Coordinates of C-alpha atoms and ligand atoms in Angstrom, one line a residue:
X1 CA -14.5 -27.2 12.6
X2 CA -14.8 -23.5 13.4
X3 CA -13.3 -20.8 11.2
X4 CA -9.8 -20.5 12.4
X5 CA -9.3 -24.4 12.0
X6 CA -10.7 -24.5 8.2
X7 CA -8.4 -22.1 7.9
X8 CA -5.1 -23.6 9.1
X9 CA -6.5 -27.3 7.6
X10 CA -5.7 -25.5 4.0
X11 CA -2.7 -24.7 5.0
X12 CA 0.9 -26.5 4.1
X13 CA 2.4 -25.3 6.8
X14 CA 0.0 -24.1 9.5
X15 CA 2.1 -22.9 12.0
X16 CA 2.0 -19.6 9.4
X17 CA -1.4 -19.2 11.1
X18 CA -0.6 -17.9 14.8
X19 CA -2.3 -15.6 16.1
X20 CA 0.1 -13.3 17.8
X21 CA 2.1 -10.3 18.9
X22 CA 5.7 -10.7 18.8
X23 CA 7.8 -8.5 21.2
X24 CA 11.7 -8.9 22.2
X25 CA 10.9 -11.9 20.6
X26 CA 8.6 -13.5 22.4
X27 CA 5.0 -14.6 20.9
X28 CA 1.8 -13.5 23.3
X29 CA -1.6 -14.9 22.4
X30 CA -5.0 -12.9 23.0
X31 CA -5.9 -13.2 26.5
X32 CA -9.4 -12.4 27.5
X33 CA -9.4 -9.0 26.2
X34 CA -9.1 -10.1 22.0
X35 CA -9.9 -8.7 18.8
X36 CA -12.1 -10.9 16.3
X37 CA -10.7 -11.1 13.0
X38 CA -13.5 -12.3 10.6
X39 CA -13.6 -13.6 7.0
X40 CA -15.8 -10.9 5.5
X41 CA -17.0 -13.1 2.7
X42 CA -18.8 -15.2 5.3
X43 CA -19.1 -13.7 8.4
X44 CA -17.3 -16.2 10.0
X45 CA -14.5 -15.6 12.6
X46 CA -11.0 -17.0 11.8
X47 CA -8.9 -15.7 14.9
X48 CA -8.8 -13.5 17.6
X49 CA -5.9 -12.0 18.3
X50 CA -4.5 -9.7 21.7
X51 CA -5.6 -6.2 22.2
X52 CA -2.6 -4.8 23.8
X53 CA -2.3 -1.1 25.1
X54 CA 0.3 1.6 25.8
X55 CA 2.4 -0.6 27.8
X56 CA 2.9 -2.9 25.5
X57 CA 3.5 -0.3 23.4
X58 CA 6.4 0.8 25.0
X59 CA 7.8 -2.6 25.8
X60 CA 7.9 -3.3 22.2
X61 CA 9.6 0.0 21.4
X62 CA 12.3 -0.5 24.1
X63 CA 12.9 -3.9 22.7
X64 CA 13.2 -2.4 19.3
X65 CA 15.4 0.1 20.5
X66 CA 18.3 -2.5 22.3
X67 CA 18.0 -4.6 19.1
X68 CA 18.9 -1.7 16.9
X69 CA 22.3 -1.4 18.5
X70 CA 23.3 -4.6 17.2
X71 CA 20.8 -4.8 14.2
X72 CA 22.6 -1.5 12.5
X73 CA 26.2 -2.4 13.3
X74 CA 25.7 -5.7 11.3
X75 CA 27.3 -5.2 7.6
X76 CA 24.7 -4.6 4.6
X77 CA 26.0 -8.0 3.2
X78 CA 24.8 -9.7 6.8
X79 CA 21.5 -8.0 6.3
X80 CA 20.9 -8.7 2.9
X81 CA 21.2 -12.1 3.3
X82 CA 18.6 -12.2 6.0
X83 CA 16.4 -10.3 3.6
X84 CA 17.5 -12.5 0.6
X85 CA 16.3 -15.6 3.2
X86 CA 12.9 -13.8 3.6
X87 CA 12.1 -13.4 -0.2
X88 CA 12.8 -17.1 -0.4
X89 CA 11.0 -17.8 2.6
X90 CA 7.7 -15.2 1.2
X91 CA 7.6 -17.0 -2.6
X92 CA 8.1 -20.5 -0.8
X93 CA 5.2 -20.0 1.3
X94 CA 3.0 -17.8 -1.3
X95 CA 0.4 -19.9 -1.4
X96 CA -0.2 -20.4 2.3
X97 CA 0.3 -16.5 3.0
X98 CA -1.9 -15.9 0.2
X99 CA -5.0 -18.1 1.5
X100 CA -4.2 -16.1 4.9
X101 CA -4.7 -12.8 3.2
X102 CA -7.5 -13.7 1.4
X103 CA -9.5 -15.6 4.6
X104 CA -8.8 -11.9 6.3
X105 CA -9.2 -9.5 3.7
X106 CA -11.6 -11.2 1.2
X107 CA -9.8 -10.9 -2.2
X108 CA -9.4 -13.7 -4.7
X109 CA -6.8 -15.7 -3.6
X110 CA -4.9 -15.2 -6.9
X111 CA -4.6 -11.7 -5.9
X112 CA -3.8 -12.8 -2.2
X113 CA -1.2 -14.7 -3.7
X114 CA 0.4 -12.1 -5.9
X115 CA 0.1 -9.7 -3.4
X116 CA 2.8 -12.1 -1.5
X117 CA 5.2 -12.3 -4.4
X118 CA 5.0 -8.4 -4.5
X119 CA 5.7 -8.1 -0.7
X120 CA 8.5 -10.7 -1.5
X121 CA 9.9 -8.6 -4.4
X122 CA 10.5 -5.9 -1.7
X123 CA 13.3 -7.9 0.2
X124 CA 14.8 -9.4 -3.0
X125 CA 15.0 -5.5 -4.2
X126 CA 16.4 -3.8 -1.0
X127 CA 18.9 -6.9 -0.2
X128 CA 20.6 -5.8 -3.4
X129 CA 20.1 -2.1 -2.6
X130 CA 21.5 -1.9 0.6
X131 CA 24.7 -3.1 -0.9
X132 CA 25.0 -0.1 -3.2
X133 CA 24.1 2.3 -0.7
X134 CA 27.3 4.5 -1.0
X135 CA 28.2 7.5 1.3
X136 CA 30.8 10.1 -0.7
X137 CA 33.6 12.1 0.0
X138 CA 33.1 16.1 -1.0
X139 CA 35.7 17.8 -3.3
X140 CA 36.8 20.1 -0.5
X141 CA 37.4 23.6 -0.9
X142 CA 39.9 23.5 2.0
X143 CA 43.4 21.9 1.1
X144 CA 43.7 20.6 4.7
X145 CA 40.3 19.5 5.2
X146 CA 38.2 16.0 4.0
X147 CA 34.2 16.2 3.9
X148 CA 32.9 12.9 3.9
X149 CA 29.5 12.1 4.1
X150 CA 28.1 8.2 5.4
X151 CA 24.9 7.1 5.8
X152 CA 23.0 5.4 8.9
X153 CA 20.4 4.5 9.7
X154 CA 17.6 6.5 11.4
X155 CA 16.6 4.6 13.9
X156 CA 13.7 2.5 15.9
X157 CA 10.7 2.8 13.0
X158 CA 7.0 2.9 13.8
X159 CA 4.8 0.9 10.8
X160 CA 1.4 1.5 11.0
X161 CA -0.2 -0.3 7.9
X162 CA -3.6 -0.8 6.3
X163 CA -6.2 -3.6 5.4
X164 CA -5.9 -3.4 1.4
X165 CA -3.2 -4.7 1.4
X166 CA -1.8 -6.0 4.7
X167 CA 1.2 -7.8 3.4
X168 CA 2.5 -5.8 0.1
X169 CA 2.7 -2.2 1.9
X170 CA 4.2 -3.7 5.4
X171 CA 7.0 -5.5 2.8
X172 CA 7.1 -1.9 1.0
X173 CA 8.3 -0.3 4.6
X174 CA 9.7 -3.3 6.2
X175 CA 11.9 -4.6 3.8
X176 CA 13.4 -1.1 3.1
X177 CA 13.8 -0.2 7.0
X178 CA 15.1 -3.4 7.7
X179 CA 18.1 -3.0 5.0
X180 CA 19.0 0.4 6.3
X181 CA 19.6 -1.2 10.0
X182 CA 16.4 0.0 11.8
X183 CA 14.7 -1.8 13.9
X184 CA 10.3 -1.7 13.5
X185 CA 7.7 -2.0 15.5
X186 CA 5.0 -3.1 13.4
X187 CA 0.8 -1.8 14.1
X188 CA -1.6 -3.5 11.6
X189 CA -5.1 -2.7 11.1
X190 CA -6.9 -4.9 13.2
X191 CA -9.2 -6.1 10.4
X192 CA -6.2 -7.7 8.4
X193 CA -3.9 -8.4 11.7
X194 CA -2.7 -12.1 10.7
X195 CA -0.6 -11.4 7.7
X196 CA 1.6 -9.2 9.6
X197 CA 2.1 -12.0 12.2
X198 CA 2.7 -14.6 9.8
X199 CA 5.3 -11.6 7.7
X200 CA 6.7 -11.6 11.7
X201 CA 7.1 -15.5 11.8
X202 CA 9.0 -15.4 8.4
X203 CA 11.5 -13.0 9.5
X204 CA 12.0 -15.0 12.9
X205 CA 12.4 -17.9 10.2
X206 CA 14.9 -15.8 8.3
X207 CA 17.0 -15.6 11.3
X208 CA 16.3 -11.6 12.1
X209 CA 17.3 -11.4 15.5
X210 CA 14.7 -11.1 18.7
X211 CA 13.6 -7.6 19.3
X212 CA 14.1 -6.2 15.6
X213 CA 10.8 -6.8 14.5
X214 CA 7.7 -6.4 16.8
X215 CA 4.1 -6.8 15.7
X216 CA 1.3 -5.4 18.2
X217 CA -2.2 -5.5 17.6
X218 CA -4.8 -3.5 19.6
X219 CA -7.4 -0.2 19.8
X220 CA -5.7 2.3 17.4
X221 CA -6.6 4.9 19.6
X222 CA -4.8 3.9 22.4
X223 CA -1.6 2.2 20.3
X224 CA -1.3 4.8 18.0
X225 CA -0.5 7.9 20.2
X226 CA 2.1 5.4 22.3
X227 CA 4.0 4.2 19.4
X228 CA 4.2 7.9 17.9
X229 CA 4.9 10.2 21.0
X230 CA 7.6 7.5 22.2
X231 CA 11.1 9.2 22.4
X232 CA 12.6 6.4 21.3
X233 CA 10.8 6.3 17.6
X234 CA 12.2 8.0 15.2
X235 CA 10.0 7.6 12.6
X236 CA 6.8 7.2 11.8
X237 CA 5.8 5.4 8.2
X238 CA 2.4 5.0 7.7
X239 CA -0.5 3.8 4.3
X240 CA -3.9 4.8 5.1
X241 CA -6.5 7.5 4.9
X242 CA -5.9 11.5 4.4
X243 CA -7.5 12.3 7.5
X244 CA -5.7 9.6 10.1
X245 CA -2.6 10.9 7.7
X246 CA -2.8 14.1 9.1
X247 CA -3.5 13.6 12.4
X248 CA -0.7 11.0 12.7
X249 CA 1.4 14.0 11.0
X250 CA 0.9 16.8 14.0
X251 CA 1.7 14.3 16.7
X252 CA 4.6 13.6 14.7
X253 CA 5.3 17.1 14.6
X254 CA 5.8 17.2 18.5
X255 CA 8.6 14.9 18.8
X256 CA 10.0 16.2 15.1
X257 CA 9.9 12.7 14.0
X258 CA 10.6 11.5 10.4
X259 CA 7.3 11.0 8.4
X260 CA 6.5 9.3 5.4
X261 CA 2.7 9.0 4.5
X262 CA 0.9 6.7 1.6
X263 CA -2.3 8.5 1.9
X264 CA -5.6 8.6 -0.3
X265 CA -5.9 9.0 -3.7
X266 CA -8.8 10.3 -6.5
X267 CA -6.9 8.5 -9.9
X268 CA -8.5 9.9 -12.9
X269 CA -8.6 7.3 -16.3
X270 CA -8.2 9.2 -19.2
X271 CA -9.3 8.1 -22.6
X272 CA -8.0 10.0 -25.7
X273 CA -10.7 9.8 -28.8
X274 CA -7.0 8.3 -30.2
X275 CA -6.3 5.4 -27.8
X276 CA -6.7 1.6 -28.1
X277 CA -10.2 1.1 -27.1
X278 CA -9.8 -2.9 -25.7
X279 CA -6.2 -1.5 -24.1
X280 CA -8.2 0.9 -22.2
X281 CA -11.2 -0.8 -21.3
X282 CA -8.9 -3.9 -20.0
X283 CA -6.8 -1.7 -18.0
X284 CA -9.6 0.3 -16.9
X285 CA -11.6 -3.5 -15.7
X286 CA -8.0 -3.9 -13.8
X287 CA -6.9 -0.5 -12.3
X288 CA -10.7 -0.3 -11.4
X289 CA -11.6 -3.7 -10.3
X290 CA -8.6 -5.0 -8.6
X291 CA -9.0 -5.7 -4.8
X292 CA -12.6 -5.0 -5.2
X293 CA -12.0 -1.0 -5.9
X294 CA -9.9 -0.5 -2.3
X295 CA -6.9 0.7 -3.5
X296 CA -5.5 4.2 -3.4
X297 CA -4.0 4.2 -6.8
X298 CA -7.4 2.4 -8.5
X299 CA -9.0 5.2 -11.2
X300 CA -11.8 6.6 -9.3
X301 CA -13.2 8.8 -12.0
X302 CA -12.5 8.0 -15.6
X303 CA -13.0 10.5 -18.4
X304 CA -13.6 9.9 -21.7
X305 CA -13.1 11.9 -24.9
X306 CA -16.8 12.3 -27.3
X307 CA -15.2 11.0 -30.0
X308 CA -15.1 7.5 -29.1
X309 CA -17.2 7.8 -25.4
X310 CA -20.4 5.5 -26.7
X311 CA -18.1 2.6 -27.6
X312 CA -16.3 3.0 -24.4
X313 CA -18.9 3.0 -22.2
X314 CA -20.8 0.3 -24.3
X315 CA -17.7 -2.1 -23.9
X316 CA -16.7 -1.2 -20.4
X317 CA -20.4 -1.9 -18.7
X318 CA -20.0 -5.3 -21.2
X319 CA -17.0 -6.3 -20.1
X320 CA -17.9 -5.5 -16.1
X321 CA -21.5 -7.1 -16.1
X322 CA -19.0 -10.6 -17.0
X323 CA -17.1 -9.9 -13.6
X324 CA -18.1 -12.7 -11.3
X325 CA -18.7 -11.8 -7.3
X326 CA -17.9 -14.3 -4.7
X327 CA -16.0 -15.7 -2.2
X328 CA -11.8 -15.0 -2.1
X329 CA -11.1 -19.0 -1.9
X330 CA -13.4 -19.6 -4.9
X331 CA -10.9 -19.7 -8.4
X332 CA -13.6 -18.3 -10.8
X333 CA -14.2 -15.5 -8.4
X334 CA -12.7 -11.9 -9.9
X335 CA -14.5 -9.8 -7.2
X336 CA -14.1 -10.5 -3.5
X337 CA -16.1 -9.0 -0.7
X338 CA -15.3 -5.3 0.4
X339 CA -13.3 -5.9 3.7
X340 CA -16.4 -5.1 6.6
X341 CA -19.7 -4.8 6.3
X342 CA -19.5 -0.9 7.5
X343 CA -17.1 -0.3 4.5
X344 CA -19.8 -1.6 1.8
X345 CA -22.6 0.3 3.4
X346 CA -20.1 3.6 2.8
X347 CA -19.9 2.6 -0.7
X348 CA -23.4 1.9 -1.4
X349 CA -24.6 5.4 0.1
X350 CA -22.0 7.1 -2.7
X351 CA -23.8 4.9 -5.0
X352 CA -27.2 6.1 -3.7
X353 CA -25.9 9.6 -3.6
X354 CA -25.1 9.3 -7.4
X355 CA -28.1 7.5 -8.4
X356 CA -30.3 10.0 -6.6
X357 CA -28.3 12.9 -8.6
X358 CA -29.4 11.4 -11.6
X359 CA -26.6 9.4 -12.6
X360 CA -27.5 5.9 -14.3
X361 CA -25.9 2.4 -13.7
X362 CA -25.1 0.9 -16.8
X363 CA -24.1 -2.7 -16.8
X364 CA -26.0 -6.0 -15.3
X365 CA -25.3 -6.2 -11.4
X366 CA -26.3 -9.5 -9.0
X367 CA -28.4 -7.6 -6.2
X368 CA -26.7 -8.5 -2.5
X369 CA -28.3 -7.8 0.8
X370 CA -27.6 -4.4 1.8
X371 CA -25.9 -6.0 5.1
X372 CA -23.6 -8.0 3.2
X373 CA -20.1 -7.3 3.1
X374 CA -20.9 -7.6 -0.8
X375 CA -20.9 -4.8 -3.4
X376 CA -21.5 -5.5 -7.1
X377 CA -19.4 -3.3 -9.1
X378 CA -21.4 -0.6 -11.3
X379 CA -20.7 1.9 -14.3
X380 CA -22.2 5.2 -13.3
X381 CA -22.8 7.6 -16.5
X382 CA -24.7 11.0 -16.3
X383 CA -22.4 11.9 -13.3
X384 CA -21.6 15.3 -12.3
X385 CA -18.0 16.6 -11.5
X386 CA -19.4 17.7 -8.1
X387 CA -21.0 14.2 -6.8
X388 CA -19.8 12.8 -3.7
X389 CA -18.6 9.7 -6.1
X390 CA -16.4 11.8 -7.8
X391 CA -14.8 14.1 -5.4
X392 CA -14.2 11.2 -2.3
X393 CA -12.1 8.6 -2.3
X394 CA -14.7 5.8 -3.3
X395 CA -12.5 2.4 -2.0
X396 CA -15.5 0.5 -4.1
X397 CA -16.6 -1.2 -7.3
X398 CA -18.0 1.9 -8.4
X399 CA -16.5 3.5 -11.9
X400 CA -18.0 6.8 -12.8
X401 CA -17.7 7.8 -15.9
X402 CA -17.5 11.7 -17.6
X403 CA -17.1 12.7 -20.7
X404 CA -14.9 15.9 -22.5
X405 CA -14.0 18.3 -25.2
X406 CA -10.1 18.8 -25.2
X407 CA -7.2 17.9 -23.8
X408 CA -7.2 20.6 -21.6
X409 CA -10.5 20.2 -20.1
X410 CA -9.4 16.5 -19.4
X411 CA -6.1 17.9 -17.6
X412 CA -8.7 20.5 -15.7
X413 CA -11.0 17.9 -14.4
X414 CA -8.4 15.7 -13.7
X415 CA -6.5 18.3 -11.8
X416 CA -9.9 19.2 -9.6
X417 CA -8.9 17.4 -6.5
X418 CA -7.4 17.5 -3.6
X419 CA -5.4 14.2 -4.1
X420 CA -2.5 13.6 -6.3
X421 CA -1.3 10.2 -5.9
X422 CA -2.0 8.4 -9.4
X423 CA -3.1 9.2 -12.9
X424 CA -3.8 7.0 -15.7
X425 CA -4.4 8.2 -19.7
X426 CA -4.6 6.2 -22.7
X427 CA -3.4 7.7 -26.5
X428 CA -1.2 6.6 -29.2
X429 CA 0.0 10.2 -29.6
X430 CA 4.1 10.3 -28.1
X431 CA 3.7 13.9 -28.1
X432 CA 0.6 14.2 -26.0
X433 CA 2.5 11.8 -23.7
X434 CA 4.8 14.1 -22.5
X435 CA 2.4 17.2 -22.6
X436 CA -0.3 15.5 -20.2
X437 CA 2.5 13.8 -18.3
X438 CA 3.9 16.8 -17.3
X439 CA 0.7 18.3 -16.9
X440 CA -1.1 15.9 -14.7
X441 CA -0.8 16.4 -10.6
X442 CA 0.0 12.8 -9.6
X443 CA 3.0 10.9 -7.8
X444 CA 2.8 8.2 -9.9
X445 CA 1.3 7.5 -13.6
X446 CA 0.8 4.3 -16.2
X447 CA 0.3 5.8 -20.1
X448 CA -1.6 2.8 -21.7
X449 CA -1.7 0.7 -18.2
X450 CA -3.7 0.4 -14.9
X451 CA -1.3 -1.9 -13.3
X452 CA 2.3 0.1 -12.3
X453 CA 3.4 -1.0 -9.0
X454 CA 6.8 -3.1 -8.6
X455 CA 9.6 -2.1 -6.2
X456 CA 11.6 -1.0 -8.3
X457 CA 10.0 2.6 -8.9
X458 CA 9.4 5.3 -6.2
X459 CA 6.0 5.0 -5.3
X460 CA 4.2 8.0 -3.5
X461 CA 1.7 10.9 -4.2
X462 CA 1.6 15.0 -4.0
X463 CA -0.9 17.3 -2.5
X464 CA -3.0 15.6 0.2
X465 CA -1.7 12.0 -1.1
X466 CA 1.1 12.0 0.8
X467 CA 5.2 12.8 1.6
X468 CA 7.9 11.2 0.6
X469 CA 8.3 7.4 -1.4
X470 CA 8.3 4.2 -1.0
X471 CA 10.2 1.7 -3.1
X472 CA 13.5 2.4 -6.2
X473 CA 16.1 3.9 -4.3
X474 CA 14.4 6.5 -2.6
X475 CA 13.0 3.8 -0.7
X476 CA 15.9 2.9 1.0
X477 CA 16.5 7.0 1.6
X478 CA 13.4 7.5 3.5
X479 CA 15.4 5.1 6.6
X480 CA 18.8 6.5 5.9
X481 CA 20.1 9.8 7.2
X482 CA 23.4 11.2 6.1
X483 CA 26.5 12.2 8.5
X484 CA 29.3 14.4 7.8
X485 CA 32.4 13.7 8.9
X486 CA 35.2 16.9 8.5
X487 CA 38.4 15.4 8.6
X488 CA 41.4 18.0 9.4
X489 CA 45.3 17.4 8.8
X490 CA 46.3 17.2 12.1
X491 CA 49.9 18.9 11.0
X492 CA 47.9 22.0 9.6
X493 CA 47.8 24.9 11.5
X494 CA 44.3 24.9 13.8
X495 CA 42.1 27.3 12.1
Ligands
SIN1 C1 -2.3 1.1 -2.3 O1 -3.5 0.9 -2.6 O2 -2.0 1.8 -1.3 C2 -1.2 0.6 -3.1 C3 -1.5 -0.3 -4.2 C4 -0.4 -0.5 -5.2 O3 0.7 -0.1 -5.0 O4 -0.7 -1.2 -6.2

């Protein structure tokens, strides 16, 4: 059996697995010219999938554009129930989604799976949002006049999403964009390309109609600048890296689209000399560990006070020398692959960069071939402030650890980067929760947790982490714009 036949064979329902665009409705396999999708765990390849161009491009966007004339004049409670029939639809077929996403990405599949029930969570959230979403009428300061203000929806919506998580931030735009009444055309990274199709074959399921959601898969470099200098785009939303951010940001600029970007992050892990030491080694493992390191909110650099930095450091290398490295589909397995081979070899040369600065890896690590898509995860002490590994954006195993004073040096080397997406500290002092809260430059913070994400909160970052949010209400905002409506007494003198 080759890889993409194991791969359906574990699935319930294999027609989940398929391979394909979706434009105006219609499914197109890869032709001659494909993209390989491969399991990174073993190398082996599951799928290949079209490499379409900038006409397909613009086919998709014109078929996104005539469905949004019907798509928005539907009511909220029509769309809602098409969302409420996808968040049945997603935790139904969890299990097989999940195995998908892990096959493609290489994470445990009990993360694949949860990362399912948190893309489903999306559509349960916004079909009960989109009822709520209330215009207003303005106390006028006209006798003969009405202001009202409504809200509509912004239009046709590029989605351009990453390979972390390739279900859970496409549900995090999607489900939002498709409750508002926009239409999407839908670009996944072409690593992770087959949850987005099998999110696709779900809302075809669901009974959203041809032409609202359209998945294409092909060379970013020729995709990207079609979908985003289209006239008929509106917006752009995108999850990925500073640099593509801001590139994807001045095209925008030409056409004055809307823009939301999820960008990079450098979370510091703050440890208080008064915090609960397991808490915050356990939350540290998670925030750190999860997905193999490759998220944008994971801590990056944690800092911990001298009063209680031996025992933390003693505990954390214990605790992350018991982490066992393997394949996604295997249940022990905490640590999956990184997703490609070229992203571990990034991670091992800030490793070797640190090492090489004199930092010093603390915990018991299983060696891997340095061409494996493998990297054991590693606590780094005697690291400087300066290091590569903690000033960039590690998307690894890697925790380095520092140590401080005072609270104010904490809130200083915290501070010291460009990012500002998410923060994490750990204290049992309520008054030093609100001072470092307020203090701390990030979009979005847990005090005594690494895990925060739900759909209910507004998830984004500052600084060079991004614009706007995704998720809670202002989710639902970033696809709405408002209109005013002046309504004069036609019986009142005309002035
Ligand atoms: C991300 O890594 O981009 C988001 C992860 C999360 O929300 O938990």
């Amino acid at each position: 059996m080759n890889g993409f036949e194991e791969l359906k064979a574990r699935l319930k329902t294999p027609e989940l697995l398929a391979p394909e665009c979706l434009i105006d409705g219609r499914w197109i396999s890869a032709s001659a010219s494909a993209i390989s999708v491969e399991n990174p765990s073993t190398g082996q390849i599951i799928a290949q999938v079209p490499k379409l161009g900038a006409a397909e491009t613009d086919a998709a966007v014109d078929a996104a554009a005539a469905a949004f004339d019907s798509w928005k004049t539907l009511t909220a409670k029509v769309r809602a129930d098409i969302l409420m029939k996808m968040y049945h639809l997603l935790v139904e077929h969890s299990e097989d989604l999940g195995a998908i996403l892990t096959a493609e990405q290489g994470k445990p599949l009990r993360e694949g799976i949860n990362e399912i029930l948190f893309t489903a969570s999306f559509f349960e959230w916004y079909a009960a949002e989109i009822r709520r979403a209330y215009g207003k009428v303005v106390p006028t300061p006209d006798p003969d006049k009405r202001f009202l203000v409504m809200r509509q929806p912004i239009g046709v919506v590029a989605i351009i999403t990453p390979w972390n998580f390739p279900a859970g931030m496409m549900g995090r735009k999607l489900a939002p964009a498709l409750a508002a009444g926009c239409s999407v055309v839908v670009k996944p990274a072409s690593q992770t390309p087959l949850s987005a199709m099998a999110v696709a074959k779900i809302a075809e399921m669901a009974g959203v109609p041809a032409g609202v959601v359209n998945v294409i898969t092909g060379s970013a470099a020729e995709i990207g600048p079609a979908l985003i200098e289209h006239p008929k785009v509106s917006k752009v939303t995108f999850t990925g890296s500073t640099s593509v951010g801001r590139t994807l940001y001045e095209k925008s600029a030409r056409g004055l689209k809307h823009v939301s970007l999820e960008l990079g992050g450098n979370a510091p892990l703050i440890v208080f000399d008064d915090a609960d030491i397991e808490t915050a080694v356990e939350s540290a493992i998670q925030s750190k560990f999860r997905n193999a390191g490759q998220t944008c909110v994971c801590a990056n650099r944690v800092l911990v006070q001298s009063g209680i930095y031996d025992q933390f450091v003693a505990r954390f290398a214990e605790r992350t020398s018991q982490l066992k490295i393997g394949d996604g589909f295997d249940l022990e397995t905490d640590l999956g692959p990184l997703v490609d081979r070229r992203a571990a070899a990034g991670v091992r040369d800030i490793l070797q960069d640190a090492v090489a600065g004199g930092a010093r890896i603390l915990n018991d690590r299983p060696e891997f071939e340095d061409t494996s898509a493998f990297v054991a995860p590693a606590v780094l002490v005697d690291v400087t402030e300066g290091q590569r590994v903690c000033t960039e954006e590690i998307f690894g195993p890697i925790a380095p650890v520092l140590k401080f004073e005072t609270e104010t040096d904490a809130i200083r080397i915290a501070n010291n980067t460009e990012y500002g997406l998410s923060a994490y500290f750990f204290t049992r002092d309520n008054a030093r929760i609100w001072r470092v809260s307020e203090a701390l430059d990030s979009g979005v913070m847990g005090v005594n947790t690494g895990l925060i994400s739900t759909a209910e909160i507004p998830f984004g970052g500052m600084k060079h982490s991004g614009l706007g949010r995704e998720g809670g209400e202002e989710g639902l905002d970033a696809f709405l714009q408002s209109k005013m409506v002046c309504i004069a007494d036609v019986n009142s003198n005309p002035n």
